[in-house]
Coordinates of C-alpha atoms in Angstrom, one line a residue:
X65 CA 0.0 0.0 0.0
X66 CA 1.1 3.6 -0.2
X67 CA 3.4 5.0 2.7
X68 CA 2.3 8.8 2.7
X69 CA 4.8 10.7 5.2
X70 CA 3.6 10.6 8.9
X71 CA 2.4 14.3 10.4
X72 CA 3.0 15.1 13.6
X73 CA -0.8 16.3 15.4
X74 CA -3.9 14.4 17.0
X75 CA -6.3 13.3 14.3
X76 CA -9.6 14.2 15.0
X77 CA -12.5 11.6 16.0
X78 CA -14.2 12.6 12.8
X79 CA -11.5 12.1 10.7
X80 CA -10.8 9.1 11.9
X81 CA -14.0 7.7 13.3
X82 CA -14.9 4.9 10.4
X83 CA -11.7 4.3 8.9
X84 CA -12.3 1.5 6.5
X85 CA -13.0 -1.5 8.5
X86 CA -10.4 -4.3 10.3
X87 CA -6.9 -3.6 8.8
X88 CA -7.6 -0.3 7.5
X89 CA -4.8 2.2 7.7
X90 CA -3.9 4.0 10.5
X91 CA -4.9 7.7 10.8
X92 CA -1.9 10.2 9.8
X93 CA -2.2 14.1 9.4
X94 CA -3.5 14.3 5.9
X95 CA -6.4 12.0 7.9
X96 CA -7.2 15.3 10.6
X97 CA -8.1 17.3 7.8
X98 CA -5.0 18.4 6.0
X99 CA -4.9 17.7 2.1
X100 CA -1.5 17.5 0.4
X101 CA -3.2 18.5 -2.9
X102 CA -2.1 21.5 -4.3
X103 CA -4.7 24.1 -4.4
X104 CA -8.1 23.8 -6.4
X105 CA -7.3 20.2 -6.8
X106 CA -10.2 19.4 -4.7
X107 CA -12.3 22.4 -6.3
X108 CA -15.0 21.8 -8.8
X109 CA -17.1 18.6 -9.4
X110 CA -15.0 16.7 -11.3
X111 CA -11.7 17.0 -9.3
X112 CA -13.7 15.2 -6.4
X113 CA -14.5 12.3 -9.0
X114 CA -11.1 10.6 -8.6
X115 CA -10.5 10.6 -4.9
X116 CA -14.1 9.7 -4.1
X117 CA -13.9 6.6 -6.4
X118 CA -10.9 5.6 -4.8
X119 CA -12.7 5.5 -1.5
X120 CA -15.8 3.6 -3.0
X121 CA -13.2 0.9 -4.2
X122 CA -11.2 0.8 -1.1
X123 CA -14.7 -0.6 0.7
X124 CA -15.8 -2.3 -1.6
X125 CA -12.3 -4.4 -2.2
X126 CA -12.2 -4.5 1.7
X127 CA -16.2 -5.7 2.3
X128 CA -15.7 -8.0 -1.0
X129 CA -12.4 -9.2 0.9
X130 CA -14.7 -9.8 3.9
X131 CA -17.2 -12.2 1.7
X132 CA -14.3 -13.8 -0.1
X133 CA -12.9 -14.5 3.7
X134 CA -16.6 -16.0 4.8
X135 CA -16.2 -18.3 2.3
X136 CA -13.0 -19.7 2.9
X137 CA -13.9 -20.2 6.5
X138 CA -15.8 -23.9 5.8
X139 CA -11.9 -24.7 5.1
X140 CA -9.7 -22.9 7.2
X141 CA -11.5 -21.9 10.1
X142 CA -12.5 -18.4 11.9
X143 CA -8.8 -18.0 12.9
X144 CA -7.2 -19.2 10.4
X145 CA -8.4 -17.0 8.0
X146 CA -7.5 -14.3 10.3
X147 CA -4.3 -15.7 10.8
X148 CA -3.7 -15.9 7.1
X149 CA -4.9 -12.4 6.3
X150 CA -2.4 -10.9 9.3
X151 CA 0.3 -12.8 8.2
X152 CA 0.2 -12.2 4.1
X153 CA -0.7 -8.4 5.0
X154 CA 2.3 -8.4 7.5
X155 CA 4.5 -9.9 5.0
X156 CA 3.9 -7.6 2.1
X157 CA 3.9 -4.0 3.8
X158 CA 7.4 -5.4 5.7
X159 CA 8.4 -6.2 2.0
X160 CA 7.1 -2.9 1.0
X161 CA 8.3 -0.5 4.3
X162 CA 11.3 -2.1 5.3
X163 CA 10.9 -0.1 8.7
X164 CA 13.9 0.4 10.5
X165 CA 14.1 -1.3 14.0
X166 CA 16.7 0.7 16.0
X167 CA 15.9 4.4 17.5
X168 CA 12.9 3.4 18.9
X169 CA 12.2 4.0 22.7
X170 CA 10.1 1.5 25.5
X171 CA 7.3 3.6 24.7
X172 CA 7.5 3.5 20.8
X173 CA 7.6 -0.1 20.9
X174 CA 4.7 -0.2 23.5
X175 CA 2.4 1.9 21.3
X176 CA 3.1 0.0 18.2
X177 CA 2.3 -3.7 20.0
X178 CA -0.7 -2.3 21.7
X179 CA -1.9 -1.2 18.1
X180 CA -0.7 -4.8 17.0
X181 CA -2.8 -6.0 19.9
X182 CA -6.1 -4.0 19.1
X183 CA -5.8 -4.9 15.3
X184 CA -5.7 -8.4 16.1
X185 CA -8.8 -8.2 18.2
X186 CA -10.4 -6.1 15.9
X187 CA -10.1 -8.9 13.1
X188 CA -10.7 -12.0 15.1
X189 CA -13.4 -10.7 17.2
X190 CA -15.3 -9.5 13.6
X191 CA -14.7 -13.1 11.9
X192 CA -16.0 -14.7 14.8
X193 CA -18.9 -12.6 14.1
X194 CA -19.3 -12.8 10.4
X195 CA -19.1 -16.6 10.8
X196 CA -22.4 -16.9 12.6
X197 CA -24.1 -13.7 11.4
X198 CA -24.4 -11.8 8.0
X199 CA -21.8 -9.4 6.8
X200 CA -24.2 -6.5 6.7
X201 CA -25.6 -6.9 10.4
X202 CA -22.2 -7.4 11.7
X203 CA -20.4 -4.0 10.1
X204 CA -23.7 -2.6 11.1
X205 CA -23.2 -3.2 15.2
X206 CA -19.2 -2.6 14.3
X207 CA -19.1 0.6 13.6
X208 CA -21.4 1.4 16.3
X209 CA -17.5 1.7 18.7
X210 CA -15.9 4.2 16.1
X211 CA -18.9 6.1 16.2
X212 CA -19.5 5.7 19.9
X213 CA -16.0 7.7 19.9
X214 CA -17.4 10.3 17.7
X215 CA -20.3 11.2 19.8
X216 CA -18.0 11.1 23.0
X217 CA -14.9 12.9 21.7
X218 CA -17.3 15.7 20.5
X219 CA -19.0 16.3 23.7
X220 CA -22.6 18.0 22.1
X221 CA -26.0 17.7 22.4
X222 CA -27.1 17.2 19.0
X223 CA -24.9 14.0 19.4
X224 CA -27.8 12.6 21.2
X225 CA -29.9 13.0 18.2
X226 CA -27.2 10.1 16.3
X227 CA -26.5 8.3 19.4
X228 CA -30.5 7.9 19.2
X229 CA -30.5 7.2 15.9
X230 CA -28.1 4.4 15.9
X231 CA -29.6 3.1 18.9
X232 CA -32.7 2.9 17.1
X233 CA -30.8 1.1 14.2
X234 CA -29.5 -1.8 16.8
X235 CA -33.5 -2.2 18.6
X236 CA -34.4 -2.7 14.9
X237 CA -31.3 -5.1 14.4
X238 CA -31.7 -7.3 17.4
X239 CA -35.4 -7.4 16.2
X240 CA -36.4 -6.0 20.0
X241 CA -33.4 -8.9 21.5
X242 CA -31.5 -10.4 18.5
X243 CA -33.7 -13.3 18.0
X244 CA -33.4 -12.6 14.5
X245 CA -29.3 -12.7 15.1
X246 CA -27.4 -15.1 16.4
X247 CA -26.5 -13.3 20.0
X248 CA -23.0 -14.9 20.2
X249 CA -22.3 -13.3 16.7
X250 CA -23.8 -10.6 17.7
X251 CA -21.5 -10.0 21.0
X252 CA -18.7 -10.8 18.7
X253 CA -19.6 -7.8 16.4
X254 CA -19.9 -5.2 19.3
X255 CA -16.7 -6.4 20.7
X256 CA -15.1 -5.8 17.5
X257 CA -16.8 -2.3 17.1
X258 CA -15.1 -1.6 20.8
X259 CA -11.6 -2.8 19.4
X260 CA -11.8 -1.0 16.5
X261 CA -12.4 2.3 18.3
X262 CA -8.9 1.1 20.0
X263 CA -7.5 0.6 16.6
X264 CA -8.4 4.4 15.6
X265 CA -6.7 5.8 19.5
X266 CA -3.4 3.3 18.8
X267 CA -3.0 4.3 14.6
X268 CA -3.5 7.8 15.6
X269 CA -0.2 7.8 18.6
X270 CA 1.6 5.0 16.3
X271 CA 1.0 7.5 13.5
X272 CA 3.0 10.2 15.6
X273 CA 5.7 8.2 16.5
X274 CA 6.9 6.0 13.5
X275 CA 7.5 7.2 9.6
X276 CA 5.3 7.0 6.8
X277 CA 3.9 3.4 7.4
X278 CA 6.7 1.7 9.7
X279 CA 3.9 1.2 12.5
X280 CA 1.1 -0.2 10.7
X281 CA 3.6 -3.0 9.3
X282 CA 5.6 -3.7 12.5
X283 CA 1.4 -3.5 14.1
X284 CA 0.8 -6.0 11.1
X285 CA 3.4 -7.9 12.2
X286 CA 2.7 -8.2 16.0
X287 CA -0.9 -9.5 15.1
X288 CA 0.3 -12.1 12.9
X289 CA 2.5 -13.5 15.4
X290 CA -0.2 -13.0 18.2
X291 CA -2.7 -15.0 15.7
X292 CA -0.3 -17.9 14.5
X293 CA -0.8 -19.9 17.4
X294 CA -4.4 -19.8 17.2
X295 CA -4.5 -20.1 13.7
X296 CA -2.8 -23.6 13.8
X297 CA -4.6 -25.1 16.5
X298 CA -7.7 -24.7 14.2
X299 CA -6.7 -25.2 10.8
X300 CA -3.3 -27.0 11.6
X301 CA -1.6 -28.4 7.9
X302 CA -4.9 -27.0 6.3
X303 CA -2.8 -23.1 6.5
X304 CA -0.2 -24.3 4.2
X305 CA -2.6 -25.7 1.8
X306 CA -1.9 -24.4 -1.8
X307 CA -5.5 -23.1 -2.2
X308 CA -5.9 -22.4 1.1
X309 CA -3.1 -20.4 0.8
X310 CA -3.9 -18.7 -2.5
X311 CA -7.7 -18.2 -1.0
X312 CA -6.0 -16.1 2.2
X313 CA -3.7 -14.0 0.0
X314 CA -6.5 -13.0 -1.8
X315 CA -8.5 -12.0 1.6
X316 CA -5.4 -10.4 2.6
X317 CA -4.8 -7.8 -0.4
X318 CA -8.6 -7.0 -1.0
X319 CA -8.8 -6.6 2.5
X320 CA -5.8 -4.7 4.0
X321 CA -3.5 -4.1 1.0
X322 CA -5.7 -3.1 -1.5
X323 CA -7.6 -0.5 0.4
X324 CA -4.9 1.0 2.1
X325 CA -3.3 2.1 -0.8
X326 CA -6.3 3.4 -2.6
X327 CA -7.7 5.0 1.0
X328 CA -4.4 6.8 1.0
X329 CA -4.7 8.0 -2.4
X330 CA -7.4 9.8 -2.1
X331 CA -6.4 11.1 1.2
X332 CA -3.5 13.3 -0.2
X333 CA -6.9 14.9 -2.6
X334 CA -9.9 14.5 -0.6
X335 CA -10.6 15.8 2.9
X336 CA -10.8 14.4 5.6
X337 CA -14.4 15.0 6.8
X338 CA -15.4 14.3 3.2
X339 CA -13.2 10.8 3.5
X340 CA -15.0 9.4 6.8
X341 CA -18.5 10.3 5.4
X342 CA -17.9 8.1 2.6
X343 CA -16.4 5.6 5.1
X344 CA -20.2 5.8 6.8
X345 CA -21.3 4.0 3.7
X346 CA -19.2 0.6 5.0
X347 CA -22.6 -1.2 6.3
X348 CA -24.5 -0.6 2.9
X349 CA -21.6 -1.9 1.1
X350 CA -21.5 -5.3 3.0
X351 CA -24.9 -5.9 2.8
X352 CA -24.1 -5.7 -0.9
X353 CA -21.2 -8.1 -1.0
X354 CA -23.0 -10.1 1.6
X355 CA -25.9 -10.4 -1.0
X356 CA -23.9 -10.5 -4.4
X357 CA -21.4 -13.1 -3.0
X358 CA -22.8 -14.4 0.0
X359 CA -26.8 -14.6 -1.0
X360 CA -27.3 -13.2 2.5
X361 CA -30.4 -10.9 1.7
X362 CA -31.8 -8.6 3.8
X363 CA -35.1 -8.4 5.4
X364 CA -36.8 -4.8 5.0
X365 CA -36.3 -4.3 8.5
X366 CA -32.8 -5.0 8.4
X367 CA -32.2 -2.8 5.8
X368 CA -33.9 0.0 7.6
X369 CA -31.9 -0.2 10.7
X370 CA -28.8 -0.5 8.6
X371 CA -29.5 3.0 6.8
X372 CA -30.5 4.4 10.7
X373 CA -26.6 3.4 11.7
X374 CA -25.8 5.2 8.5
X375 CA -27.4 8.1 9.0
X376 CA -25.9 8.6 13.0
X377 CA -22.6 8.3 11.6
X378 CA -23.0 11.1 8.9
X379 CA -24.6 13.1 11.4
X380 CA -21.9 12.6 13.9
X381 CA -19.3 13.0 11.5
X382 CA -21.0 16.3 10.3
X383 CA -21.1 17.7 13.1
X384 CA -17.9 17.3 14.4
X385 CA -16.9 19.1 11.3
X386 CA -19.3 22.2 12.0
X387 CA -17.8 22.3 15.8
X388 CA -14.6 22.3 14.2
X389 CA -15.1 25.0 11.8
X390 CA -16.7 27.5 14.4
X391 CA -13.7 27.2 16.7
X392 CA -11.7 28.2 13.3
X393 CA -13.8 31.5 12.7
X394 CA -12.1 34.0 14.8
X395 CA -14.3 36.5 16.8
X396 CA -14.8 39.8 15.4
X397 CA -14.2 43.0 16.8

C-alpha cells in the first residue's frame, strides 16, 4: 500500500471515526483534515471524482475481501483465516516499508504492540462474528465503537440525536433482543466495534511516532504473530494448503492491501471529513457483497436499521466538522 509521510498532530475523532474497517490504515495528518493536494485540486465537481472513487473501491475491495474470507472459512477456520490475512498483510507492507528497527524508545515499541494487539482483536473478534451472522448486520453493530468515539470525543447535544438514531438502528437489528441474530455473533460484532475504536486511539499515537507506514507493518506484524498460534490449533496443515493459501492471499490484499493504498490516495486529494462520510457508507456496502457473493439478503427491517446506523454516523461526522469550523472562525471586533 502507499506509505504517505507521517504528520505530527492528533487526528480528529471525525477524521478518523470509520476508517475503512479491520486492517484499515492508520490515521496520519493528511487524515485530521490536512490535504496534500495542491490548491483547487479538490475544487469543482470533477476533481472530487477521482478521490471519491478511490474511497468507494477501497470498501468495496475491503467488504468484498470480507465475503471472499466468509467463504473460505468452511476450510480454514474463523482463525485461520484471520491468521492468514495478518500474516500475508504483514509480510507484504514489511516487503514494502522495510521499517527500520533501531531508535525506537520503551514507549515506541509499547504503542506499536498495543496497536498490534487492538488490530488483532479487531479482526478475530469481527470473523467470529461474520461466521455466525451476515456481513451487513455485523459491520452494522461494528461501527457502532468508532462512532461511539465520535459522539463522545465531540461532547454535544445534538450527538444525542445520532446516538439515538443508531440506537434505534440496533433495537431494529436485534429485532427487539437479537432473536433474528445469532447473539453470540452478535456479541462478537460489538466487541469488534469496541476494538476497533482502539485501533483508531493506537494508529492515531503509532502514527506520531513512526514514519510514513513503519507502525502499521511492525502492528501487522505483531498480530500475525499474536494470531499464529491460534490459527494452527484450528486449521493446523490446512494453512499451508496451496488453495488455502492462494484463497487467504487473496483476503489479505482485497482486504488490508488493496484498500490502504487506494484510501491513502485519495487522502492526499480529498478531505478528511469528506473521506469518513464516505467511510459511513461501510454497512450498505457489506450488505451488498453479503448479497452478491454471499446470497445473505436482507429483510426490509434489516435494511432499515442499517440505513439508521448510517445516518448517525453522517450526522456525527457532520457535526464534528461544523464544531470544528466554528472554533476556526475568529471572533470579530
Amino acid at each position: 500500500m502507499s506509505t504517505p509521510s507521517a504528520t505530527p498532530g492528533t487526528p480528529t475523532p471525525a477524521a478518523t471515526a470509520l476508517p475503512a474497517g479491520p486492517g484499515a490504515a492508520p490515521a496520519t495528518g493528511q487524515a485530521a483534515g490536512r490535504s496534500s493536494a495542491p490548491d483547487g485540486a479538490q475544487g469543482g465537481r470533477w476533481g472530487a471524482l477521482g478521490p471519491v472513487g478511490l474511497v468507494l473501491a477501497g470498501g468495496l475491495s475491503v467488504q468484498f475481501g470480507a465475503a471472499l474470507a466468509v467463504s473460505l472459512m468452511p476450510r480454514a477456520g474463523a482463525l485461520g483465516v484471520v491468521t492468514l490475512r495478518l500474516a500475508v498483510a504483514a509480510l507484504v507492507l514489511l516487503l514494502v516499508c522495510r521499517p527500520r528497527l533501531r531508535g525506537y524508545s520503551r514507549a515506541d515499541w509499547g504503542t506499536v504492540v498495543v496497536f498490534g494487539i487492538a488490530m488483532a482483536g479487531m479482526n478475530g473478534l469481527f470473523y467470529q462474528a461474520v461466521d455466525r451472522i451476515p456481513l451487513g448486520p455485523a459491520v452494522t453493530l461494528e461501527v457502532l465503537g468508532p462512532l461511539a468515539l465520535s459522539v463522545f470525543a465531540s461532547r454535544r447535544a445534538v450527538n444525542l440525536v445520532w446516538a439515538g438514531l443508531a440506537l434505534a438502528g440496533v433495537f431494529l437489528l436485534s429485532g427487539g433482543g437479537f432473536d433474528s441474530l445469532d447473539p453470540v455473533g452478535a456479541a462478537y460484532a460489538l466487541a469488534a466495534g469496541v476494538m476497533w475504536a482502539a485501533y483508531i486511539l493506537f494508529s492515531a499515537r503509532t502514527g506520531r511516532r513512526f514514519p510514513q507506514a513503519d507502525g502499521l507493518a511492525l502492528a501487522m506484524a505483531v498480530g500475525a504473530v499474536l494470531f499464529l498460534p491460534l490459527g494452527i490449533a484450528e486449521s493446523g496443515a490446512e494453512l499451508i494448503d496451496p488453495v488455502t493459501l492462494a484463497l487467504g492471499a487473496g483476503v489479505a490484499l482485497l482486504s488490508s492491501v488493496l484498500p490502504y493504498t487506494l484510501e491513502l490516495l485519495a487522502l492526499r486529494r480529498l478531505p478528511a471529513p469528506t473521506f469518513a462520510i464516505l467511510m459511513s457508507l461501510e454497512p450498505a456496502i457489506a450488505a451488498a457483497a453479503g448479497f452478491l457473493i454471499l446470497d445473505q439478503a436482507l429483510s426490509a427491517t434489516q435494511a432499515a436499521a442499517i440505513a439508521l446506523v448510517i445516518a448517525a454516523s453522517m450526522g456525527a461526522v457532520r457535526t464534528q466538522v461544523g464544531r470544528r469550523r466554528a472554533k476556526a472562525v475568529p471572533d470579530l471586533p
